[in-house]
Coordinates of C-alpha atoms in Angstrom, one line a residue:
M1 CA 66.0 121.8 161.8
N2 CA 66.3 123.0 158.4
L3 CA 69.8 123.7 157.3
I4 CA 71.1 120.9 160.0
V5 CA 68.8 118.8 157.0
K6 CA 70.9 120.5 154.4
I7 CA 74.4 119.8 155.7
I8 CA 73.9 116.7 155.5
L9 CA 72.8 116.2 152.1
C10 CA 75.0 118.0 150.9
V11 CA 77.9 115.9 153.1
V12 CA 76.1 112.5 152.2
I13 CA 76.2 114.0 148.1
F14 CA 79.7 114.6 148.4
N15 CA 81.4 111.5 149.8
Q16 CA 79.0 109.7 146.9
V17 CA 81.0 111.9 144.1
T18 CA 84.1 111.4 145.7
F19 CA 84.2 107.9 146.9
A20 CA 82.3 107.5 143.1
S21 CA 85.5 107.6 141.4
D22 CA 87.8 105.2 143.3
Y23 CA 85.8 102.3 142.2
P24 CA 87.6 99.9 140.7
K25 CA 87.7 99.6 136.6
S26 CA 87.5 97.1 134.4
S27 CA 90.4 95.9 132.5
L28 CA 88.7 96.9 128.9
E29 CA 88.0 100.7 130.9
R30 CA 91.4 101.1 132.0
E31 CA 92.7 100.3 128.6
M32 CA 90.4 102.5 127.3
D33 CA 92.0 105.5 129.8
E34 CA 95.7 104.2 128.1
M35 CA 95.0 104.8 125.4
G36 CA 92.0 107.8 126.2
S37 CA 89.6 109.4 123.9
V38 CA 89.0 111.0 120.4
V39 CA 85.7 113.4 121.8
G40 CA 87.4 115.9 123.1
G41 CA 86.2 119.9 123.4
E42 CA 89.3 120.7 121.2
G43 CA 88.5 117.9 118.9
L44 CA 91.2 114.7 118.8
V45 CA 92.6 114.5 121.7
F46 CA 94.7 111.5 123.4
R47 CA 95.6 111.9 126.8
P48 CA 96.2 115.9 126.9
N49 CA 99.4 116.2 129.8
K50 CA 100.4 113.4 130.0
Q51 CA 102.8 111.6 128.8
K52 CA 102.5 110.1 125.2
S53 CA 101.3 106.5 126.5
T54 CA 103.3 103.9 124.5
A55 CA 100.8 101.4 125.1
T56 CA 99.6 100.9 121.6
R57 CA 102.9 100.3 120.3
A58 CA 102.9 97.8 117.3
K59 CA 105.8 98.3 114.5
V60 CA 105.6 97.1 110.9
G61 CA 108.9 99.2 110.0
N62 CA 109.1 102.6 111.7
I63 CA 105.1 102.3 112.0
N64 CA 102.2 100.9 114.0
K65 CA 100.9 97.7 111.6
Y66 CA 97.5 99.0 113.4
L67 CA 97.6 102.8 112.0
F68 CA 98.0 101.0 108.6
D69 CA 95.5 98.8 108.7
A70 CA 92.7 101.1 109.5
A71 CA 93.6 102.8 106.6
I72 CA 93.9 100.0 104.1
E73 CA 90.2 99.3 105.3
V74 CA 88.5 102.8 105.6
L75 CA 89.9 103.8 102.4
K76 CA 88.7 100.5 100.7
F77 CA 86.2 102.3 98.6
A78 CA 88.2 104.3 97.2
P79 CA 90.8 102.6 94.4
L80 CA 94.5 102.3 96.2
A81 CA 97.5 103.7 93.9
S82 CA 100.4 102.8 96.4
A83 CA 99.8 100.9 99.6
D84 CA 104.0 100.9 101.6
S85 CA 103.9 99.9 105.1
K86 CA 107.8 100.0 104.9
S87 CA 106.5 104.2 104.4
G88 CA 103.6 103.7 105.5
T89 CA 102.0 105.6 103.1
V90 CA 98.6 105.2 101.7
I91 CA 98.2 106.9 98.5
T92 CA 94.6 106.4 97.2
D93 CA 93.8 106.9 93.2
W94 CA 91.4 109.8 91.9
Y95 CA 87.4 108.8 92.9
N96 CA 83.9 109.5 92.9
P97 CA 82.3 109.9 95.7
Q98 CA 79.1 108.4 95.7
G99 CA 76.7 110.1 93.7
Q100 CA 78.5 113.6 92.4
K101 CA 80.5 112.1 89.1
N102 CA 81.4 116.4 88.4
V103 CA 83.6 115.9 91.5
Q104 CA 86.9 113.9 92.7
H105 CA 89.0 113.0 95.6
K106 CA 92.7 111.6 96.2
V107 CA 93.8 110.8 99.8
I108 CA 97.0 110.3 101.8
V109 CA 97.6 109.2 105.2
Y110 CA 100.7 109.3 106.7
I111 CA 102.0 107.1 109.4
K112 CA 104.4 109.1 111.1
D113 CA 104.8 106.7 114.6
E114 CA 104.6 103.3 116.1
V115 CA 101.4 104.3 118.6
I116 CA 98.0 105.0 118.2
T117 CA 98.1 108.7 118.5
P118 CA 96.8 111.3 115.9
E119 CA 100.1 112.8 116.0
G120 CA 101.4 109.5 114.6
L121 CA 99.1 110.5 111.9
E122 CA 98.5 112.8 109.0
V123 CA 95.2 112.5 106.2
V124 CA 95.5 114.9 102.9
A125 CA 92.8 114.9 101.2
F126 CA 92.8 116.8 97.6
E127 CA 89.3 117.6 95.7
R128 CA 88.4 118.6 92.2
K129 CA 86.3 119.6 90.5
K130 CA 84.3 119.3 86.5
V131 CA 83.7 122.5 85.4
K132 CA 83.4 122.8 81.6
N133 CA 84.5 119.5 80.6
E134 CA 87.9 120.2 82.9
W135 CA 88.9 119.2 85.9
S136 CA 89.5 122.2 88.6
E137 CA 93.2 122.5 90.2
N138 CA 93.5 120.1 92.5
N139 CA 92.7 121.9 96.0
K140 CA 92.9 120.2 100.0
S141 CA 90.1 119.6 101.5
E142 CA 90.5 120.0 105.1
A143 CA 87.1 118.5 106.0
V144 CA 87.5 114.8 104.2
S145 CA 90.9 115.0 105.6
S146 CA 89.0 115.4 109.2
V147 CA 86.8 113.4 108.7
L148 CA 89.1 110.1 107.2
E149 CA 91.6 110.5 109.7
E150 CA 89.2 110.3 112.9
K151 CA 87.6 106.9 111.2
I152 CA 91.5 105.6 111.1
I153 CA 92.1 106.4 114.4
I154 CA 89.0 104.7 115.7
K155 CA 89.7 102.3 113.5
A156 CA 92.9 101.9 115.1
R157 CA 91.9 101.6 118.4
N158 CA 89.4 98.6 118.0
L159 CA 91.4 97.1 115.9
Y160 CA 94.5 96.7 118.9
L161 CA 91.8 95.8 121.1
Q162 CA 90.7 92.9 119.8
S163 CA 94.0 91.7 118.9
S164 CA 94.3 92.6 122.8
R165 CA 91.2 90.1 123.5

């Protein structure tokens, strides 16, 4: 009798799990599935093993306008040296991170695609430190680049979702 109860319980649980995934999704859930996710086990991964989605295509010249607007918005804390929507380039001037007067960063954002994807965006951050009243050579800062890239992609995705309402 105990074995029969276990078998029935397994069948019921299996059916619940199987049919729960067939439940109709809201339009927002479908849109999020189409765009993918920025939180993946391998960093920023959108739709692994699937074709590139063109749902977020919005051109200004040859670039995605949401990525460009998001880059400007995310980098608004730093003085901009240049921002060109036609080439998809945003460059900041050297700036001091909050509370660090002997450290400076400079950021260059390259938008390389018409679609919101991590592959369509490259963020290069440079860091220099002041030692004995002189600035060191410019070194790339992968940590700053990664954080800013993720923020820009999330902001671009949110701008896209807001515009489609």
